[in-house]
Coordinates of C-alpha atoms and ligand atoms in Angstrom, one line a residue:
M1 CA 214.8 236.0 -84.2
T2 CA 213.7 236.0 -80.6
P3 CA 215.4 234.3 -77.7
P4 CA 213.4 231.7 -75.8
H5 CA 210.7 233.5 -73.8
R6 CA 211.5 233.5 -70.1
Q7 CA 208.5 235.6 -69.2
P8 CA 205.6 234.5 -71.5
A9 CA 203.1 237.1 -72.7
R10 CA 200.6 235.2 -70.7
H11 CA 202.2 236.9 -67.6
R12 CA 199.9 239.8 -68.2
T13 CA 196.9 237.5 -67.7
A14 CA 198.2 236.3 -64.4
V15 CA 198.6 239.8 -63.2
L16 CA 195.1 240.8 -64.3
A17 CA 193.6 237.8 -62.6
T18 CA 194.8 239.0 -59.2
V19 CA 193.6 242.6 -59.4
P20 CA 190.1 243.6 -58.3
V21 CA 187.3 243.2 -60.8
A22 CA 186.6 246.9 -61.1
V23 CA 190.3 247.6 -62.1
A24 CA 190.2 244.7 -64.5
A25 CA 187.1 246.3 -66.1
L26 CA 188.9 249.6 -66.4
L27 CA 191.8 247.9 -68.1
G28 CA 189.3 246.2 -70.5
A29 CA 191.1 247.7 -73.6
A30 CA 194.2 245.8 -72.6
A31 CA 192.3 242.6 -71.9
P32 CA 194.3 239.4 -72.2
A33 CA 194.6 238.2 -75.8
G34 CA 193.1 234.9 -76.7
P35 CA 195.3 232.0 -77.5
T36 CA 195.3 232.5 -81.3
T37 CA 195.9 236.3 -81.3
G38 CA 199.4 237.7 -81.0
A39 CA 200.0 239.7 -77.8
P40 CA 200.2 243.5 -78.2
G41 CA 203.5 243.6 -76.3
A42 CA 206.7 241.6 -75.9
G43 CA 206.2 241.3 -72.1
D44 CA 208.6 244.1 -71.0
P45 CA 207.2 245.8 -67.9
Y46 CA 209.1 249.1 -68.7
F47 CA 207.5 249.4 -72.2
P48 CA 204.5 247.0 -72.1
L49 CA 203.4 247.8 -75.7
S50 CA 206.8 247.6 -77.3
G51 CA 207.2 244.6 -79.5
N52 CA 204.4 242.0 -80.0
G53 CA 203.8 238.4 -79.4
G54 CA 203.1 235.5 -81.7
Y55 CA 205.7 235.9 -84.4
D56 CA 209.4 236.6 -85.1
V57 CA 210.5 239.0 -87.8
R58 CA 213.4 237.7 -90.0
H59 CA 213.8 240.6 -92.4
Y60 CA 212.6 244.1 -92.9
D61 CA 212.6 245.5 -96.4
L62 CA 211.7 249.2 -96.1
T63 CA 211.3 251.5 -99.1
L64 CA 211.0 255.2 -98.1
R65 CA 210.6 258.4 -100.0
Y66 CA 211.0 261.6 -97.9
D67 CA 210.3 265.1 -99.1
T68 CA 212.5 267.3 -96.9
T69 CA 210.4 270.4 -97.7
S70 CA 206.9 269.1 -96.9
R71 CA 208.3 266.5 -94.4
R72 CA 206.1 263.9 -95.9
L73 CA 207.1 260.3 -95.9
D74 CA 205.7 257.7 -98.4
A75 CA 206.7 254.2 -97.6
T76 CA 206.2 250.5 -98.0
A77 CA 207.4 248.0 -95.5
V78 CA 207.7 244.3 -96.3
L79 CA 208.3 242.1 -93.2
T80 CA 209.3 238.5 -93.6
A81 CA 208.3 236.7 -90.4
R82 CA 207.6 233.4 -88.8
A83 CA 204.5 232.6 -86.7
T84 CA 205.5 231.2 -83.3
Q85 CA 201.8 230.2 -82.6
R86 CA 198.6 229.9 -84.5
L87 CA 197.6 233.5 -85.4
T88 CA 194.2 234.7 -86.4
R89 CA 195.4 238.2 -85.7
F90 CA 198.7 239.9 -84.7
D91 CA 200.0 243.4 -84.0
L92 CA 202.8 245.6 -85.3
D93 CA 203.9 248.7 -83.6
L94 CA 203.3 251.9 -85.5
S95 CA 202.9 255.4 -84.1
G96 CA 201.2 258.1 -86.2
L97 CA 201.2 257.9 -90.1
K98 CA 198.3 256.7 -92.2
V99 CA 198.2 253.1 -93.3
T100 CA 196.5 252.6 -96.7
A101 CA 196.9 248.8 -97.3
V102 CA 198.1 245.7 -95.5
T103 CA 198.6 242.4 -97.3
V104 CA 199.7 239.1 -95.8
G105 CA 201.2 236.9 -98.4
R106 CA 199.4 238.0 -101.6
T107 CA 196.1 238.5 -99.9
E108 CA 194.7 241.8 -98.5
A109 CA 194.3 241.7 -94.8
G110 CA 192.1 243.5 -92.4
F111 CA 193.7 246.1 -90.2
R112 CA 192.8 248.7 -87.6
R113 CA 194.8 251.2 -85.5
D114 CA 194.7 251.1 -81.7
G115 CA 197.1 253.6 -80.2
Q116 CA 200.6 252.4 -81.2
E117 CA 199.3 249.0 -82.3
L118 CA 198.6 248.2 -85.9
V119 CA 196.3 245.3 -85.6
V120 CA 196.4 243.0 -88.6
T121 CA 193.8 240.3 -89.3
P122 CA 195.0 238.0 -92.2
R123 CA 192.3 236.5 -94.4
H124 CA 193.5 233.0 -93.5
A125 CA 194.8 232.2 -90.0
L126 CA 198.6 231.6 -89.9
R127 CA 199.8 228.2 -88.7
A128 CA 202.3 227.9 -85.9
G129 CA 205.7 227.8 -87.6
Q130 CA 204.4 229.3 -90.8
E131 CA 206.7 231.8 -92.7
F132 CA 204.7 234.8 -93.9
R133 CA 205.2 238.1 -95.5
V134 CA 203.4 241.3 -94.4
T135 CA 203.3 244.3 -96.7
V136 CA 202.3 247.7 -95.2
A137 CA 201.7 250.7 -97.4
Y138 CA 201.8 254.0 -95.4
H139 CA 202.5 257.7 -95.5
G140 CA 202.3 260.9 -93.5
T141 CA 204.4 263.3 -91.6
P142 CA 206.4 261.3 -89.1
K143 CA 206.7 262.7 -85.6
P144 CA 209.0 261.6 -82.8
V145 CA 207.5 260.1 -79.6
T146 CA 208.4 261.6 -76.2
D147 CA 210.1 259.0 -74.0
P148 CA 209.4 258.7 -70.3
D149 CA 212.7 260.6 -69.7
G150 CA 211.4 263.5 -71.8
A151 CA 213.7 262.9 -74.7
A152 CA 212.4 262.9 -78.3
D153 CA 212.8 259.6 -80.0
G154 CA 212.2 258.4 -83.5
W155 CA 211.9 260.4 -86.7
I156 CA 213.1 263.9 -85.6
P157 CA 212.9 266.5 -88.4
T158 CA 215.9 268.8 -88.8
D159 CA 216.4 271.9 -91.0
D160 CA 217.8 269.8 -93.8
G161 CA 216.3 266.4 -93.3
A162 CA 215.7 264.2 -90.3
F163 CA 217.7 262.8 -87.4
V164 CA 216.4 259.2 -87.0
A165 CA 217.1 257.5 -83.8
G166 CA 214.9 254.9 -82.1
E167 CA 216.0 254.0 -78.5
P168 CA 214.0 252.8 -76.8
Q169 CA 210.8 253.0 -78.7
G170 CA 211.1 255.4 -81.6
A171 CA 211.4 252.9 -84.5
M172 CA 207.6 252.7 -84.6
T173 CA 207.5 256.4 -85.6
W174 CA 208.8 255.5 -89.1
F175 CA 208.1 251.9 -89.8
P176 CA 205.7 249.1 -88.7
T177 CA 207.8 247.0 -86.4
N178 CA 208.1 244.3 -83.8
G179 CA 209.8 247.0 -81.8
H180 CA 211.5 245.3 -78.9
P181 CA 215.2 244.3 -78.9
R182 CA 214.1 240.7 -78.2
D183 CA 213.3 240.4 -81.9
K184 CA 216.3 241.1 -84.1
A185 CA 216.2 240.9 -87.9
S186 CA 218.2 241.8 -91.0
Y187 CA 217.3 245.0 -93.0
D188 CA 217.2 246.4 -96.5
I189 CA 216.5 250.1 -96.3
T190 CA 216.0 252.1 -99.6
I191 CA 215.5 255.8 -99.2
T192 CA 214.7 258.4 -101.9
V193 CA 215.5 262.0 -101.1
P194 CA 215.8 265.2 -103.1
K195 CA 219.1 265.4 -105.0
G196 CA 221.8 267.0 -102.9
R197 CA 220.6 265.3 -99.7
T198 CA 222.2 262.1 -98.4
A199 CA 220.2 259.3 -96.7
V200 CA 222.2 257.1 -94.4
A201 CA 221.2 253.8 -92.8
G202 CA 223.2 250.9 -91.3
G203 CA 225.3 248.3 -93.0
V204 CA 226.6 248.5 -96.5
L205 CA 225.6 250.9 -99.3
L206 CA 224.5 248.7 -102.2
S207 CA 223.6 251.5 -104.6
E208 CA 223.2 255.2 -105.0
R209 CA 221.3 256.4 -108.1
T210 CA 220.1 259.9 -109.1
A211 CA 217.2 260.4 -111.5
H212 CA 214.6 263.2 -112.0
G213 CA 216.0 265.3 -109.2
R214 CA 216.0 262.6 -106.6
T215 CA 218.6 260.3 -105.2
T216 CA 217.9 256.8 -104.0
F217 CA 220.2 255.1 -101.5
H218 CA 219.9 251.3 -100.9
W219 CA 221.4 250.1 -97.6
R220 CA 221.7 246.5 -96.4
E221 CA 222.5 245.2 -92.9
T222 CA 222.7 241.4 -93.0
Q223 CA 223.5 241.0 -89.3
P224 CA 220.6 240.7 -86.9
M225 CA 219.6 244.2 -85.7
A226 CA 217.2 245.4 -83.0
A227 CA 214.6 247.9 -84.4
Y228 CA 215.9 250.7 -82.2
L229 CA 219.3 250.5 -83.9
A230 CA 217.9 251.2 -87.4
T231 CA 218.2 254.6 -88.9
A232 CA 217.4 256.5 -92.1
T233 CA 219.1 259.8 -91.2
I234 CA 218.8 262.5 -93.9
G235 CA 220.7 265.7 -94.4
K236 CA 223.2 267.7 -96.4
F237 CA 226.2 265.6 -95.6
Q238 CA 229.9 265.4 -96.6
V239 CA 230.7 261.8 -97.2
E240 CA 233.9 260.0 -96.7
R241 CA 234.5 256.3 -97.5
Y242 CA 237.4 253.9 -96.9
T243 CA 238.2 250.4 -95.9
T244 CA 240.2 249.7 -92.7
R245 CA 243.1 247.3 -92.5
D246 CA 240.7 244.7 -91.1
G247 CA 238.5 245.0 -94.2
I248 CA 235.7 247.0 -92.5
Q249 CA 233.9 249.3 -94.8
V250 CA 233.7 252.8 -93.3
Y251 CA 231.1 255.4 -94.3
N252 CA 231.1 258.7 -92.6
A253 CA 228.4 261.3 -93.2
V254 CA 229.0 264.7 -91.7
D255 CA 227.0 267.9 -91.7
A256 CA 229.2 270.7 -93.0
R257 CA 228.5 272.8 -89.9
E258 CA 230.1 270.1 -87.7
A259 CA 232.9 269.1 -90.1
R260 CA 235.7 271.1 -88.6
A261 CA 235.0 269.9 -85.0
A262 CA 234.3 266.3 -86.1
A263 CA 237.4 265.8 -88.3
P264 CA 240.1 265.1 -85.7
V265 CA 237.8 262.7 -83.7
L266 CA 236.5 260.8 -86.8
K267 CA 240.2 260.4 -87.9
K268 CA 240.6 258.2 -84.8
L269 CA 237.8 255.8 -85.7
P270 CA 240.0 253.1 -87.2
S271 CA 242.4 253.1 -84.2
V272 CA 239.5 253.1 -81.8
L273 CA 237.9 250.1 -83.5
E274 CA 241.3 248.3 -83.5
W275 CA 241.8 249.0 -79.8
E276 CA 238.2 247.9 -79.0
S277 CA 238.7 244.7 -81.1
K278 CA 241.9 243.9 -79.1
L279 CA 239.9 244.2 -75.9
F280 CA 236.5 242.8 -76.8
G281 CA 237.3 240.5 -79.7
P282 CA 236.7 240.9 -83.4
Y283 CA 234.5 243.8 -84.5
P284 CA 231.1 242.2 -84.9
F285 CA 230.0 243.8 -88.2
R286 CA 231.3 244.3 -91.8
A287 CA 230.6 248.0 -91.9
A288 CA 231.3 250.9 -89.6
G289 CA 231.3 254.7 -89.6
S290 CA 229.6 257.8 -88.2
I291 CA 226.7 260.0 -88.9
V292 CA 227.4 263.5 -87.6
D293 CA 224.2 265.6 -87.9
H294 CA 223.5 269.1 -86.8
A295 CA 220.5 268.5 -84.6
P296 CA 220.9 270.9 -81.6
D297 CA 217.6 270.0 -80.0
V298 CA 218.2 266.2 -79.7
G299 CA 220.8 266.1 -76.9
Y300 CA 222.1 262.6 -77.3
A301 CA 224.0 260.2 -79.5
L302 CA 222.9 256.7 -80.5
E303 CA 224.8 253.5 -81.2
T304 CA 222.9 252.9 -84.5
Q305 CA 224.2 249.5 -85.7
T306 CA 227.5 249.7 -87.7
R307 CA 227.2 253.5 -87.8
P308 CA 226.6 255.6 -84.7
L309 CA 224.6 258.7 -84.9
Y310 CA 225.7 262.0 -83.3
D311 CA 223.6 265.1 -82.9
S312 CA 226.7 267.2 -83.2
A313 CA 230.5 266.7 -83.5
P314 CA 231.3 264.0 -80.9
G315 CA 234.1 264.1 -78.5
L316 CA 236.6 261.2 -78.4
G317 CA 234.9 259.7 -75.3
T318 CA 231.5 259.6 -77.1
L319 CA 233.1 258.0 -80.2
V320 CA 234.6 255.3 -78.0
H321 CA 231.3 254.9 -76.1
E322 CA 229.0 254.5 -79.2
N323 CA 231.5 252.2 -80.9
A324 CA 231.9 250.0 -77.8
H325 CA 228.1 249.6 -78.0
Q326 CA 228.6 247.7 -81.3
W327 CA 229.8 244.8 -79.1
F328 CA 227.7 245.6 -76.0
G329 CA 224.1 246.3 -77.0
D330 CA 224.2 245.9 -80.7
S331 CA 225.8 242.5 -81.2
V332 CA 225.0 241.3 -77.6
S333 CA 221.4 242.6 -77.1
L334 CA 219.0 243.0 -74.2
T335 CA 216.1 240.8 -73.6
A336 CA 214.5 243.4 -71.3
W337 CA 215.1 247.1 -70.8
K338 CA 215.7 246.6 -67.1
D339 CA 219.1 245.1 -68.1
I340 CA 220.1 248.4 -69.8
W341 CA 223.3 248.6 -67.7
L342 CA 224.7 245.8 -69.9
N343 CA 224.7 248.4 -72.6
E344 CA 225.4 251.7 -70.8
G345 CA 227.6 250.4 -68.0
F346 CA 229.8 248.6 -70.5
A347 CA 230.1 251.5 -73.0
T348 CA 230.9 253.9 -70.1
Y349 CA 233.5 251.5 -68.8
A350 CA 235.0 251.3 -72.3
E351 CA 235.5 255.1 -72.1
W352 CA 237.3 254.7 -68.7
L353 CA 239.5 252.0 -70.1
Y354 CA 240.3 254.1 -73.2
R355 CA 241.5 257.0 -71.1
E356 CA 243.5 254.7 -68.8
Q357 CA 245.3 253.2 -71.8
H358 CA 245.8 256.5 -73.6
G359 CA 247.6 258.6 -71.0
G360 CA 244.6 259.8 -69.2
R361 CA 243.2 259.2 -65.7
S362 CA 242.9 255.6 -64.6
A363 CA 239.7 253.7 -64.2
Q364 CA 240.4 253.6 -60.5
Q365 CA 240.6 257.4 -60.4
A366 CA 237.3 257.6 -62.3
F367 CA 235.8 255.2 -59.8
D368 CA 237.2 257.1 -56.8
A369 CA 235.9 260.4 -58.0
L370 CA 232.4 259.0 -58.3
Y371 CA 232.6 257.1 -55.1
A372 CA 233.4 260.3 -53.2
R373 CA 229.9 261.6 -53.9
P374 CA 227.8 261.6 -50.8
A375 CA 225.0 259.1 -50.2
S376 CA 222.5 261.8 -51.0
D377 CA 223.8 262.2 -54.6
G378 CA 221.6 261.2 -57.5
L379 CA 224.2 258.6 -58.5
W380 CA 222.9 256.5 -55.7
A381 CA 219.2 257.2 -56.3
Y382 CA 218.4 253.8 -57.7
P383 CA 220.4 250.7 -58.6
P384 CA 221.6 250.2 -62.2
G385 CA 220.5 246.6 -62.5
D386 CA 216.8 247.5 -62.1
P387 CA 216.4 251.3 -62.6
G388 CA 212.7 250.7 -61.9
S389 CA 211.0 252.4 -64.9
G390 CA 211.5 253.5 -68.5
A391 CA 212.1 257.0 -67.2
H392 CA 215.4 256.0 -65.5
I393 CA 217.0 253.7 -68.1
F394 CA 219.4 256.5 -69.3
G395 CA 220.1 257.9 -65.9
T396 CA 223.5 258.5 -64.2
P397 CA 223.2 255.3 -62.0
V398 CA 222.9 253.2 -65.1
Y399 CA 225.9 254.7 -66.9
Q400 CA 228.2 255.5 -64.0
R401 CA 227.3 253.0 -61.2
G402 CA 227.0 250.4 -64.0
A403 CA 230.6 251.1 -64.9
M404 CA 231.6 251.1 -61.2
A405 CA 230.1 247.6 -60.9
L406 CA 232.4 246.5 -63.7
H407 CA 235.3 248.1 -62.0
E408 CA 234.5 246.3 -58.7
L409 CA 234.4 243.1 -60.7
R410 CA 237.8 243.9 -62.2
R411 CA 239.3 244.5 -58.8
A412 CA 237.8 241.2 -57.5
V413 CA 239.1 239.0 -60.3
G414 CA 242.2 240.8 -61.5
D415 CA 242.9 242.2 -64.9
R416 CA 243.7 239.0 -66.7
D417 CA 240.4 237.3 -65.8
F418 CA 238.4 240.6 -66.2
F419 CA 239.5 241.1 -69.8
R420 CA 238.9 237.4 -70.5
I421 CA 235.3 237.8 -69.1
L422 CA 234.6 240.9 -71.4
R423 CA 235.9 239.0 -74.4
A424 CA 234.0 235.8 -73.6
W425 CA 230.8 237.8 -73.1
A426 CA 231.1 239.4 -76.5
T427 CA 232.0 236.1 -78.1
A428 CA 229.5 233.8 -76.4
H429 CA 226.5 236.0 -77.2
R430 CA 227.6 237.5 -80.5
A431 CA 224.7 238.4 -82.8
G432 CA 222.4 237.3 -80.0
H433 CA 220.9 238.2 -76.6
A434 CA 221.9 237.9 -73.0
T435 CA 220.8 238.8 -69.5
T436 CA 222.5 240.1 -66.3
A437 CA 222.1 236.7 -64.7
Q438 CA 224.1 235.2 -67.5
F439 CA 226.8 237.8 -67.1
V440 CA 227.2 237.0 -63.4
R441 CA 227.3 233.3 -64.2
L442 CA 230.0 233.8 -66.9
A443 CA 232.1 236.0 -64.6
E444 CA 232.0 233.3 -61.9
E445 CA 232.8 230.5 -64.5
K446 CA 235.8 232.4 -66.0
S447 CA 237.3 233.5 -62.7
G448 CA 236.4 230.5 -60.5
K449 CA 235.3 233.0 -57.9
S450 CA 232.0 233.6 -56.1
L451 CA 230.8 237.0 -57.3
K452 CA 227.1 237.0 -56.8
E453 CA 227.2 239.0 -53.6
L454 CA 229.5 241.7 -54.9
L455 CA 227.7 242.1 -58.2
H456 CA 224.3 242.0 -56.7
T457 CA 225.3 244.7 -54.3
W458 CA 226.6 246.9 -57.0
L459 CA 223.7 246.2 -59.4
Y460 CA 220.7 245.8 -57.2
A461 CA 221.2 247.1 -53.7
P462 CA 219.5 250.4 -53.0
G463 CA 221.7 253.3 -51.8
K464 CA 225.4 253.7 -51.8
P465 CA 227.2 250.4 -51.6
N466 CA 230.3 249.7 -49.4
S467 CA 233.5 249.5 -51.4
T468 CA 236.4 247.3 -50.3
Ligands
LIG1 N1 222.1 254.7 -75.9 C1 222.4 256.1 -76.1 C2 223.8 256.3 -75.5 O1 224.7 255.8 -76.1 C3 221.4 257.0 -75.3 C4 220.1 257.1 -75.9 C5 219.2 258.1 -75.2 N2 217.9 258.0 -75.6 C6 216.9 258.6 -75.0 N3 215.7 258.4 -75.4 N4 217.1 259.3 -73.9 O2 224.1 256.7 -74.5
LIG2 ZN1 225.4 254.5 -74.4

């Protein structure tokens, strides 16, 4: 499930063709793929090897067994995909771990490892448009990757299990994936852990069975999900389940060490979801909840689809933020990491709106406090609409100046049109993808105003913008 390609994988070839021959030779390992081999990346300049070309994944069926003592993972991944071109060979993303067998359909396929690429050569070439199934058997001790911003990302072991987050590129540390948000898919995740531990993924819990000292949890997310939003977080958790008035199935898993601090905030989840649904339109998923782990080294929370993941008891602002991402980021997804403000600016602005409507400071006050920062402040170091590299995608300008851009839009079009725009955005691209250019167009359409200049200034101009 990939949106139409605006920047074909061939782009890479064009760039290489213009660089001097010596450099091209140095880059030999990344030489342009032939027309019948799938590209090693999805064409995202911030993370060139994330995702792959030549096919779309429809469904991931992951069967995992994790030993929390030895930290060993034994797994099988079955991917149902469709070739978008003739393929004599294609890549999956997988970092670390040992692959023991790959089959395409019922036939064993050739495979080799090349950095984070698992290169698969099916016995028979795949036709353009052909549906196929890849099965990968693998095991090992999963390790997180270090992101350009220095954060650990992926399968992060904890003292009682693992904190499993994947933004932007950590999914490949625990399953073979087409690891770019351009390709969303549904998931079945089945996890076996020692009895007494709980394994939590996104979506609905289909079954939980204990036998021979182990418990197996089977989770299913039917709505399209980007790989970075998948989790299989394991720990000693207290579990709470209920259904909201809107029929959303809530599953909260909380580490006992965080339970006291988390309780008053988690209690607000139904009212937060209701408030967000009023503002942004119906909640996009069937399931919801929270995973509150005790993972002091992680330092961030993640909007894992249907069930945000927290490294410790969240504050109310963080709960509002991660759940706002269910609309902005999870349901409406990025086609390129450069557009990350569409996730973080929106989720941050949701926090501002929540405070404003619940007796706290107004969004205008939040804006003013930030705007008072001098031109030399880090807030103005780079523009949110193109932070420039993977190292900056979670920086203050993306979150705060991204939210400020939305506030400027609100002031320009007025509350009525502003909230119509937010809702229309979530509705028009529900379960899909969208770009910044599409947002600007939608805002202009809904308001009848010319907004390009204003939004371009706030999103793309270097330095501190003028405010009216
Ligand atoms: N999207 C997360 C949030 O809600 C942040 C993820 C940070 N990840 C990282 N690798 N630094 O803010
Ligand atoms: Zn966020």
